[in-house]
Each structure stands twice: as structure tokens, then as C-alpha cells.
XYZ file of N, CA and C in Angstrom:
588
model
N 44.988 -35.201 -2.941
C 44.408 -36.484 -2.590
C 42.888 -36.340 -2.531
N 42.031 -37.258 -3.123
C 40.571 -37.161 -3.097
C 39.814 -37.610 -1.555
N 39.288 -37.017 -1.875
C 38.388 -36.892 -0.397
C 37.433 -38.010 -0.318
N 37.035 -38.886 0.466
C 36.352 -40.603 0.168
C 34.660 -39.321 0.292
N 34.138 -40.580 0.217
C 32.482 -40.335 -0.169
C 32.210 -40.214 1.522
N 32.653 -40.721 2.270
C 32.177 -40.773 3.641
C 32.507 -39.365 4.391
N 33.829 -38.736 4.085
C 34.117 -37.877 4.728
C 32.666 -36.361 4.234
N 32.660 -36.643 2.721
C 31.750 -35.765 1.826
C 29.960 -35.957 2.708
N 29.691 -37.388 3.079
C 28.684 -38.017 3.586
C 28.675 -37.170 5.011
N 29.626 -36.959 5.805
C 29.672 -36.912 7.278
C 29.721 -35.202 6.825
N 29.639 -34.247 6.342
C 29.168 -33.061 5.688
C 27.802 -32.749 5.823
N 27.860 -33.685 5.150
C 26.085 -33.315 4.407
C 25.019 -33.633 5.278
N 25.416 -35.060 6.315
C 24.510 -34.967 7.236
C 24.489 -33.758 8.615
N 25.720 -32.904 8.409
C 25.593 -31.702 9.326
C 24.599 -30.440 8.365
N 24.586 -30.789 7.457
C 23.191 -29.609 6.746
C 22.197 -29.107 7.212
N 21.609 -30.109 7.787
C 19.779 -29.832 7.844
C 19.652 -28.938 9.558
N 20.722 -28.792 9.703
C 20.894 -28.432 11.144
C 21.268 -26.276 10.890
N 21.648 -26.147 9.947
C 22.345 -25.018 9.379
C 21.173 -24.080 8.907
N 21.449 -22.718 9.172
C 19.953 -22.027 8.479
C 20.067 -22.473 6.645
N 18.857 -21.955 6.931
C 18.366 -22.369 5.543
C 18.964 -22.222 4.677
N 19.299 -20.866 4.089
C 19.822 -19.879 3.187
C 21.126 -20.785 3.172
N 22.142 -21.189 4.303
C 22.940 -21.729 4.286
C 23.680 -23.139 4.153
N 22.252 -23.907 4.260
C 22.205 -25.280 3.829
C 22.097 -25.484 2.448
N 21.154 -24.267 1.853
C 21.131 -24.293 0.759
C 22.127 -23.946 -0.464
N 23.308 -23.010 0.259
C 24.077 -22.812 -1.102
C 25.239 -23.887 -0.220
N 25.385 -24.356 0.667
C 26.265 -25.539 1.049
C 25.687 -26.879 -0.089
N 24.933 -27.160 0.404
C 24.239 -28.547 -0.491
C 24.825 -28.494 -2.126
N 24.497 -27.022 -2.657
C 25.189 -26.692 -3.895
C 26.809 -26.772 -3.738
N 27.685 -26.851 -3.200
C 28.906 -26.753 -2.834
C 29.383 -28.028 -2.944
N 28.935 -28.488 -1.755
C 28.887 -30.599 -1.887
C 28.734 -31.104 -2.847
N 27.256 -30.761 -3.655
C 27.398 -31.592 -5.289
C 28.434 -31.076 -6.276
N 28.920 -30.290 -6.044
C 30.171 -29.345 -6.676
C 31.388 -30.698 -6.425
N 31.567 -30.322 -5.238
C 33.079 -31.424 -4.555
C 32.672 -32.490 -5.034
N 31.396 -33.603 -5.021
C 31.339 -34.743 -5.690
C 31.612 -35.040 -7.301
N 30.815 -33.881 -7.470
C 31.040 -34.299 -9.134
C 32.854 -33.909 -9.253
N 33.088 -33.330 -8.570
C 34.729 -33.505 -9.012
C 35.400 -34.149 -8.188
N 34.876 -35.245 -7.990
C 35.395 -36.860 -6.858
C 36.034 -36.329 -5.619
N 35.854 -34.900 -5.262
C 35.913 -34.646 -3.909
C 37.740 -33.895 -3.389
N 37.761 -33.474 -5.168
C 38.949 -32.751 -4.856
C 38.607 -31.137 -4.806
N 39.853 -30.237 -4.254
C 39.674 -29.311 -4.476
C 38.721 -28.418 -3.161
N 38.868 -27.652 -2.518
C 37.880 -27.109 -1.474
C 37.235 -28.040 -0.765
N 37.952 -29.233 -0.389
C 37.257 -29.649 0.794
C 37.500 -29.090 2.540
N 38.707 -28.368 2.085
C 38.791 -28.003 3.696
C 37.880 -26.871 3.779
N 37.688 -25.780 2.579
C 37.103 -24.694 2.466
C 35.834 -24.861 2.479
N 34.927 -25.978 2.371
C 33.764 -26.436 2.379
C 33.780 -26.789 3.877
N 34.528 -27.463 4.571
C 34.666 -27.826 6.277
C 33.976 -26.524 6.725
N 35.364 -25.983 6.745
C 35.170 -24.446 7.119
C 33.650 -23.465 7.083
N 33.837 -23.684 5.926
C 32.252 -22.698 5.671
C 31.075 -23.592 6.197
N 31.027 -25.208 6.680
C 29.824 -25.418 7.500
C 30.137 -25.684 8.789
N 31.082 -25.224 9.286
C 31.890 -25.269 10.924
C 31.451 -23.321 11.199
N 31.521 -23.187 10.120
C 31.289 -21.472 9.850
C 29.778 -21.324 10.678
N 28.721 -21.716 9.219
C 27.553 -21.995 9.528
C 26.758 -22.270 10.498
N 27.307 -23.667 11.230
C 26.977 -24.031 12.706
C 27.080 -22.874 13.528
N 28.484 -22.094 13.636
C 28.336 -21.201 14.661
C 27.614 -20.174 14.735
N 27.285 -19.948 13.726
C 25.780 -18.786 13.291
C 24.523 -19.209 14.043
N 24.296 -20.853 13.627
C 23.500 -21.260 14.512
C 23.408 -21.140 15.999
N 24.700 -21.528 16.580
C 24.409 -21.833 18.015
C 24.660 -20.038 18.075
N 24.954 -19.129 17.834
C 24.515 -17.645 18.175
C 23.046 -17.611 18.152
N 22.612 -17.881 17.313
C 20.891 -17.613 17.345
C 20.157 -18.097 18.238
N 20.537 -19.488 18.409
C 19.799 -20.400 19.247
C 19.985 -19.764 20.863
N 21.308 -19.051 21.051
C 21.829 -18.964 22.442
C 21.103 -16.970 22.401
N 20.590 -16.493 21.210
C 19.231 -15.755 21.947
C 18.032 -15.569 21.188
N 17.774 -17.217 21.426
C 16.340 -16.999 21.593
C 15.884 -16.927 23.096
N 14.846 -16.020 23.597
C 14.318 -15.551 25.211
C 13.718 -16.779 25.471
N 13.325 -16.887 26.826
C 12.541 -18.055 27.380
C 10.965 -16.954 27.327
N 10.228 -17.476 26.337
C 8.672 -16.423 26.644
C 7.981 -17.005 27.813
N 7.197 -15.853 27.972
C 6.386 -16.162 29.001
C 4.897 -15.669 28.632
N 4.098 -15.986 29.095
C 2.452 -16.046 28.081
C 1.403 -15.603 29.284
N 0.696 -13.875 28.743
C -0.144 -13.640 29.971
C -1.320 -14.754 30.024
N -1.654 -14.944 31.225
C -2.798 -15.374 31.956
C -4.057 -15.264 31.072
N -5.150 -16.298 31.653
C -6.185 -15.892 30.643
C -6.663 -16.036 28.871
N -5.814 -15.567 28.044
C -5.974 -15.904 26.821
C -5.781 -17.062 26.594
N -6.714 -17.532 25.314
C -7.282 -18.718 25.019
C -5.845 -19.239 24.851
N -5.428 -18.400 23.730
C -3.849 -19.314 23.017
C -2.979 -19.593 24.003
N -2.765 -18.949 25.074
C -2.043 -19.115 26.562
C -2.626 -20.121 27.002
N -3.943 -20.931 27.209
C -4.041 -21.697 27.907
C -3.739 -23.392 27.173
N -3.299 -22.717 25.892
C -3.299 -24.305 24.934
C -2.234 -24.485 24.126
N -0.853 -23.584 24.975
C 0.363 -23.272 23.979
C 0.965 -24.777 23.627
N 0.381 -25.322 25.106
C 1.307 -26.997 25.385
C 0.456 -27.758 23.024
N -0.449 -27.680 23.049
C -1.250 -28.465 22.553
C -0.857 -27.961 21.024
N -0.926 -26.465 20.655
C -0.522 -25.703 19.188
C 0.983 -25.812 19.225
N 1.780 -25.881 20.475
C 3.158 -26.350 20.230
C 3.428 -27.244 19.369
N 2.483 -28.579 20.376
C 2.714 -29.807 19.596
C 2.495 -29.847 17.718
N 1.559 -29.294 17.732
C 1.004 -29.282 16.872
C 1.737 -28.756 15.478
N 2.276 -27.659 15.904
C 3.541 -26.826 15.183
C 4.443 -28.079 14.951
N 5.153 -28.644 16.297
C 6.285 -29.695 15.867
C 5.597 -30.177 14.692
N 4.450 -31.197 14.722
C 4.686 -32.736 14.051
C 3.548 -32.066 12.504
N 3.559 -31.227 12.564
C 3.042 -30.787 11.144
C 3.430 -29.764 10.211
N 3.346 -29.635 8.949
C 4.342 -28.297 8.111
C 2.938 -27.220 8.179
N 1.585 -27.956 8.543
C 0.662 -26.765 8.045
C 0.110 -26.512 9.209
N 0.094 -25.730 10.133
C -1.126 -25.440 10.929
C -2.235 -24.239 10.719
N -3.483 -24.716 11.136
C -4.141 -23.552 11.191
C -5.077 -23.452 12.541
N -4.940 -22.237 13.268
C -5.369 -21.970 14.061
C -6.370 -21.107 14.349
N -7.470 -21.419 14.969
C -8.881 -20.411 14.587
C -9.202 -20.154 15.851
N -9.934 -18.771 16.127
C -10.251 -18.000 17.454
C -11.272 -16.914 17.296
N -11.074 -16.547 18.523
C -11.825 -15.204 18.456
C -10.914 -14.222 18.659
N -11.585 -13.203 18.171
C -10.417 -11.881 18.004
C -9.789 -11.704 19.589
N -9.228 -11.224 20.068
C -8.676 -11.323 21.676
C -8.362 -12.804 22.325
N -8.194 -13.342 21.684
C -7.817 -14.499 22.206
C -6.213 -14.834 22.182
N -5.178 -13.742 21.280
C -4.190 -14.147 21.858
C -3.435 -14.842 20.232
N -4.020 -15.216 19.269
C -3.161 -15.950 18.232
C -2.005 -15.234 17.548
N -2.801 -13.631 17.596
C -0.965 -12.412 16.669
C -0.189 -12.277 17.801
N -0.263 -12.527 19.114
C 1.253 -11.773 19.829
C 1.610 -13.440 20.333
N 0.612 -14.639 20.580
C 1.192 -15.578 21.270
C 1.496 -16.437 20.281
N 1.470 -16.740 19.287
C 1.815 -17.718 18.192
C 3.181 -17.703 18.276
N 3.266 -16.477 17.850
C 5.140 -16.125 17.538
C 6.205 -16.803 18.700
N 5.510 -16.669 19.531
C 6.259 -16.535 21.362
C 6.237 -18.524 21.098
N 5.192 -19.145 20.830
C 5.258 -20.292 20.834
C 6.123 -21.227 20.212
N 6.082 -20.588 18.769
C 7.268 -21.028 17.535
C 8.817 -21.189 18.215
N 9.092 -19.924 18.889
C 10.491 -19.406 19.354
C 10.612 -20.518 20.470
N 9.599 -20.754 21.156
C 9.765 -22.206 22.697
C 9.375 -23.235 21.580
N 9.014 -23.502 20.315
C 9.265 -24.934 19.615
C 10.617 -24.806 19.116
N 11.469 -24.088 18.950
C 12.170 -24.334 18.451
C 12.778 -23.533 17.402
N 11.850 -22.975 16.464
C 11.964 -22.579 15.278
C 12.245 -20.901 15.102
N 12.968 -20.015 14.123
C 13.407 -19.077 14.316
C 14.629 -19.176 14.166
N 15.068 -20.009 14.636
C 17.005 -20.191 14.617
C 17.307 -20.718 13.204
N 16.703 -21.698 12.135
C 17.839 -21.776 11.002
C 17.001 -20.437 9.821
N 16.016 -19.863 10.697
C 15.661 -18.532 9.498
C 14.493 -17.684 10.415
N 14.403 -16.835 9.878
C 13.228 -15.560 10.687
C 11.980 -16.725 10.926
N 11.410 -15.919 11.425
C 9.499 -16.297 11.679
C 9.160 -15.221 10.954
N 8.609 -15.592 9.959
C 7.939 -14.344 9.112
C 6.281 -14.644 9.902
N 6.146 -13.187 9.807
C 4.787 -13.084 10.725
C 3.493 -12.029 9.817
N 3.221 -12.264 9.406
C 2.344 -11.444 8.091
C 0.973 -10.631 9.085
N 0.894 -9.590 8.513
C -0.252 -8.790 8.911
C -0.849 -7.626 7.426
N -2.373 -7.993 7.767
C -2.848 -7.015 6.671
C -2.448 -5.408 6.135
N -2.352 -5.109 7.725
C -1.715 -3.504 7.481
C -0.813 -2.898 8.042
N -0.100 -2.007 7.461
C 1.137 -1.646 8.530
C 1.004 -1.215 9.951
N 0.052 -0.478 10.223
C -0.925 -0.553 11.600
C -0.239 -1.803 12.796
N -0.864 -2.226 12.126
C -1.320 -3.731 12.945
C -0.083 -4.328 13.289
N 0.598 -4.612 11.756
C 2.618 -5.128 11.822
C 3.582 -4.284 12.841
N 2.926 -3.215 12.940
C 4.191 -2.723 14.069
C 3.549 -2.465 15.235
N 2.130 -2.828 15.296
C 1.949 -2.598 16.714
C 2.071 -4.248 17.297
N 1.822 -5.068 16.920
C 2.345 -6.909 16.797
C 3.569 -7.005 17.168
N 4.394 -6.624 16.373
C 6.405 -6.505 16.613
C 6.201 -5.400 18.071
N 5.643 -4.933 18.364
C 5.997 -3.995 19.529
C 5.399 -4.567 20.867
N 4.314 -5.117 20.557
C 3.706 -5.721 21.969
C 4.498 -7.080 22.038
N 5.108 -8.073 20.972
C 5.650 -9.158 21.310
C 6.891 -8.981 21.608
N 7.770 -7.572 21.279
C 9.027 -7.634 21.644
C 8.877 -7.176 23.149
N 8.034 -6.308 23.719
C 7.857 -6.147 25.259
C 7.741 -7.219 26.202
N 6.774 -8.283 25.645
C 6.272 -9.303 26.085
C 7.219 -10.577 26.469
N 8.914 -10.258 25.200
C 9.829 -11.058 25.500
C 11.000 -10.410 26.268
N 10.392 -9.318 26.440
C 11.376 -8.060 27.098
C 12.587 -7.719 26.321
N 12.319 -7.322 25.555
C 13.530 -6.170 24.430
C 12.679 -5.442 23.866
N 13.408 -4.673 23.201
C 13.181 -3.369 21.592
C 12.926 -3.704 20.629
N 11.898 -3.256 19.645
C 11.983 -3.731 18.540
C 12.993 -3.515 17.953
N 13.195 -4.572 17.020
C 14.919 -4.241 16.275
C 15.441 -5.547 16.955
N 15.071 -6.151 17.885
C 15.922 -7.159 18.920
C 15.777 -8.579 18.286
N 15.001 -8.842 19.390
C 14.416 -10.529 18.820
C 13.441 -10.065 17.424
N 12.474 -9.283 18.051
C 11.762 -9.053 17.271
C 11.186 -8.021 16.157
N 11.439 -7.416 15.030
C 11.158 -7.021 14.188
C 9.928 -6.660 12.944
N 9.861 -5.504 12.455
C 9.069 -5.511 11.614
C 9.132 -4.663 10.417
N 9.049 -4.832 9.165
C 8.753 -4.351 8.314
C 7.545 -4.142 7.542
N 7.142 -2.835 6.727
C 5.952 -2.142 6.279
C 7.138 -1.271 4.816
N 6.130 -0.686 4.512
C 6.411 0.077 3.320
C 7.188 1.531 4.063
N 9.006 1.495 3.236
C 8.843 2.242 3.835
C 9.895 2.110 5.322
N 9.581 1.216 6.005
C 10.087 0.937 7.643
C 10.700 -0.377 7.281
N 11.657 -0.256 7.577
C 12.236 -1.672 8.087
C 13.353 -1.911 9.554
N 12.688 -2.320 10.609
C 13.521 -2.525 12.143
C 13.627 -4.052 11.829
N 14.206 -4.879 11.233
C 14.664 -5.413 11.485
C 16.014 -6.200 11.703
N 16.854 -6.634 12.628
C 18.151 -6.486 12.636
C 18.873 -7.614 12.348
N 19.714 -7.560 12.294
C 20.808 -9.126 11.699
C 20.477 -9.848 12.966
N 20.208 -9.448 14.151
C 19.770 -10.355 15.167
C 18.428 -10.814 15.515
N 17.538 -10.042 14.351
C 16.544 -10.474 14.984
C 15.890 -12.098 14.791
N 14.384 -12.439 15.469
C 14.186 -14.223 14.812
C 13.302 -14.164 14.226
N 12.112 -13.196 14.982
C 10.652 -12.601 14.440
C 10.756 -11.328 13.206
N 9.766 -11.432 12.552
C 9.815 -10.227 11.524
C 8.369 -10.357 11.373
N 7.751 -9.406 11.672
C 6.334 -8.617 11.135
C 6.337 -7.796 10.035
N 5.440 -8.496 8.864
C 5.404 -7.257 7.901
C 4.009 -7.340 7.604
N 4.095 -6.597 6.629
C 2.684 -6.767 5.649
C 2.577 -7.906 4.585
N 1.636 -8.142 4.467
C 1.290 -9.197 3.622
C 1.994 -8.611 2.288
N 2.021 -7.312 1.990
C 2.584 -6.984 0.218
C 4.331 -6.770 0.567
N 4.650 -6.877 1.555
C 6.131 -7.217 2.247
C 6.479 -8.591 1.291
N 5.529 -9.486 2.421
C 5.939 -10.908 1.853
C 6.001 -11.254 0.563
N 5.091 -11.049 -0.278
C 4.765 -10.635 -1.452
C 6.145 -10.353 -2.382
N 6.684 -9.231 -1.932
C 7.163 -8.354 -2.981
C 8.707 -9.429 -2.733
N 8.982 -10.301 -1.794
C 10.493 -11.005 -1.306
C 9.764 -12.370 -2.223
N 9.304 -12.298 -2.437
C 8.306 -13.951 -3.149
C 9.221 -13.599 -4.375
N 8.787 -12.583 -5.343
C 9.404 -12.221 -6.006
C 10.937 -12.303 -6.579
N 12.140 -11.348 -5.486
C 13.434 -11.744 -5.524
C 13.846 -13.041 -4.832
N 13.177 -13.908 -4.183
C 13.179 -15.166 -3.849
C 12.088 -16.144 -3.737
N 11.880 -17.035 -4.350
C 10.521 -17.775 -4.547
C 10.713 -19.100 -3.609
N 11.659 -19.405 -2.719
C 11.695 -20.315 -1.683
C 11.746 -19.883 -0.403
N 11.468 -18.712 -0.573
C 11.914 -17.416 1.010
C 12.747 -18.118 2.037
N 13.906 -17.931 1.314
C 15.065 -18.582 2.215
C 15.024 -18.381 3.431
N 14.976 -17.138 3.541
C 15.297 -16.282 4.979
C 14.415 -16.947 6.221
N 13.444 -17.351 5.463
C 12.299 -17.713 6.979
C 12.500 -19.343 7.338
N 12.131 -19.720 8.415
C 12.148 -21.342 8.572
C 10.902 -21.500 8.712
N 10.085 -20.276 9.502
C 8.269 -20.208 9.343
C 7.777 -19.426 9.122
N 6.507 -19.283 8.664
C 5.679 -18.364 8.615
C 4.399 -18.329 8.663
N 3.707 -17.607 9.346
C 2.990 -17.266 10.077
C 1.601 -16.206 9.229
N 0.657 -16.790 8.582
C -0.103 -15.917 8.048
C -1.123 -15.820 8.434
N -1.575 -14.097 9.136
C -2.379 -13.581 10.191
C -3.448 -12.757 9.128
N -4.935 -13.043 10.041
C -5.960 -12.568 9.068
C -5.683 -12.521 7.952
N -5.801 -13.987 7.392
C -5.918 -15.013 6.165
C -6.958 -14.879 5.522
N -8.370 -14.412 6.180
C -9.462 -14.067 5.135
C -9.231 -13.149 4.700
N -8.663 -12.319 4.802
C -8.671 -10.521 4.799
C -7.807 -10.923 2.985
């Protein structure tokens, strides 16, 4: 028996809620079931975004509540770059060096929201820098690297099927541009010393 357009409809509007990677080969699935008037794998299509969801609410149920030291600039204006994060796809944020934008940005993203339908890719010039970033922000949310938060360099990779954050190097990001040119994996990203 064919499956009506509404039941296919009441699907698709559970998508945008699903990580990325997974909305995306779902969406391909759906135009699959339509063009064949909705026979064939519709329960198996249920399934795999009843699947999906629960991936989600795992992620969502650990992301940490951060907490932001005293003092730094980006700490005193998380309320304001929050916002800012919500209602725009581009932000850019400018400072002075010690002010807080590589360890508190990340921490901010994770209290907007974001992280749960894909990583926070978090870019840094050198491997240096990428794992000492993943190490002061995973303390800061209180775990290990490898946890929430992660990083990869040439070479190193801590990051875990659980993690939300990922620190790499800029030729990290780079080289995944490559085997994926929509970088599924991330929902944001985060590019640190941008002049460099």
C-alpha cells in the first residue's frame, strides 16, 4: 500500500532537527520513497529517523553547563556574541590577545546550542596551540580531552565518537575539505587567527 504525501511530509519536517551528516543522506532517502510514490522502505526510513533523533537527544543530554572565568573580555559579553551566534551564519569576533575568544567561544556555541547535530570545528594555526585550546577548554568544562572536547594535528587525533568540540589545525580542516566539501561532520566552525 502507498504511503500518502503527508505521512512522507510529517518525515521530512523531523529532518532539520537530526545531525547533519544524517539529515543529509535521510533527505536522499525521502526523495528516493517519493519518486517511487512512497512504496517500499517506508517503515525502514521511520526507523532510521526515530534512529537519528536518538543520537540526537544522546548528544544534547552531554553537552556540560560551561561556566566562564571572571574578568575576560569574552566572559563579560557571552550574553551579547551568544546572541549574535543565534541570529547570524557569520560571526566575527575581534579582541585582544588574552581576552578570552580561543577557550571562551567554544564554551559559548555549546550554551547556544550548537555542537549537537555536528562537531564545533575549532581551527588553530599550529598544533601547539590546537592541543593546548582542546586541553584548557576541556578542564574548563571539567573532563579529558577525548570527552566533550577534542583535538586533532598531524599525526594526533583525541577525538571521540562522543566528543562536540574538535581542535585542529587549519591544514586538518583543509585536508577533510577535500574528502568532503560540505564538512558534514561540523554544525560550526570556528576560525581562530584568521590573519595568520
Amino acid at each position: 500500500m502507498p504511503v500518502t504525501d503527508p505521512a512522507l511530509d510529517e518525515l521530512a519536517s523531523r529532518l532539520p532537527a537530526l545531525a547533519v551528516r544524517d539529515e543529509q543522506e535521510l533527505r536522499r532517502r525521502l526523495a528516493r520513497a517519493r519518486d517511487q510514490g512512497g512504496e517500499g522502505g517506508f517503515e525502514e526510513l521511520t526507523a532510521a529517523v526515530e534512529h537519528a533523533e536518538a543520537k540526537i537527544a544522546q548528544r544534547r543530554a552531554r553537552v556540560p553547563e560551561p561556566t566562564y572565568p571572571e574578568g575576560l573580555p569574552v566572559s563579560e559579553r557571552k550574553d551579547e556574541i551568544a546572541a549574535a551566534i543565534r541570529d547570524n551564519q557569520v560571526v566575527i569576533v575581534a579582541g585582544e590577545t588574552g581576552s578570552g575568544k580561543s577557550t571562551q567561544i567554544p564554551k559559548i556555541c555549546l550554551e547556544a546550542g550548537l555542537g549537537v547535530r555536528g562537531l564545533i570545528g575549532h581551527t588553530q594555526p599550529r598544533r601547539l596551540a590546537a592541543r593546548t585550546i582542546a586541553e584548557r577548554v576541556a578542564e574548563e568544562l571539567g573532563g579529558a580531552v577525548g570527552e566533550v572536547v577534542g583535538y586533532t594535528v598531524r599525526f594526533t587525533d583525541k577525538v571521540g565518537d562522543r566528543s562536540l568540540v574538535k581542535v585542529m589545525t587549519d591544514g586538518i580542516l583543509l585536508a577533510e575539505i577535500q574528502r568532503d566539501r560540505m564538512l558534514s561532520r561540523y554544525d560550526t566552525l570556528i576560525i581562530d587567527e584568521a590573519h595568520e
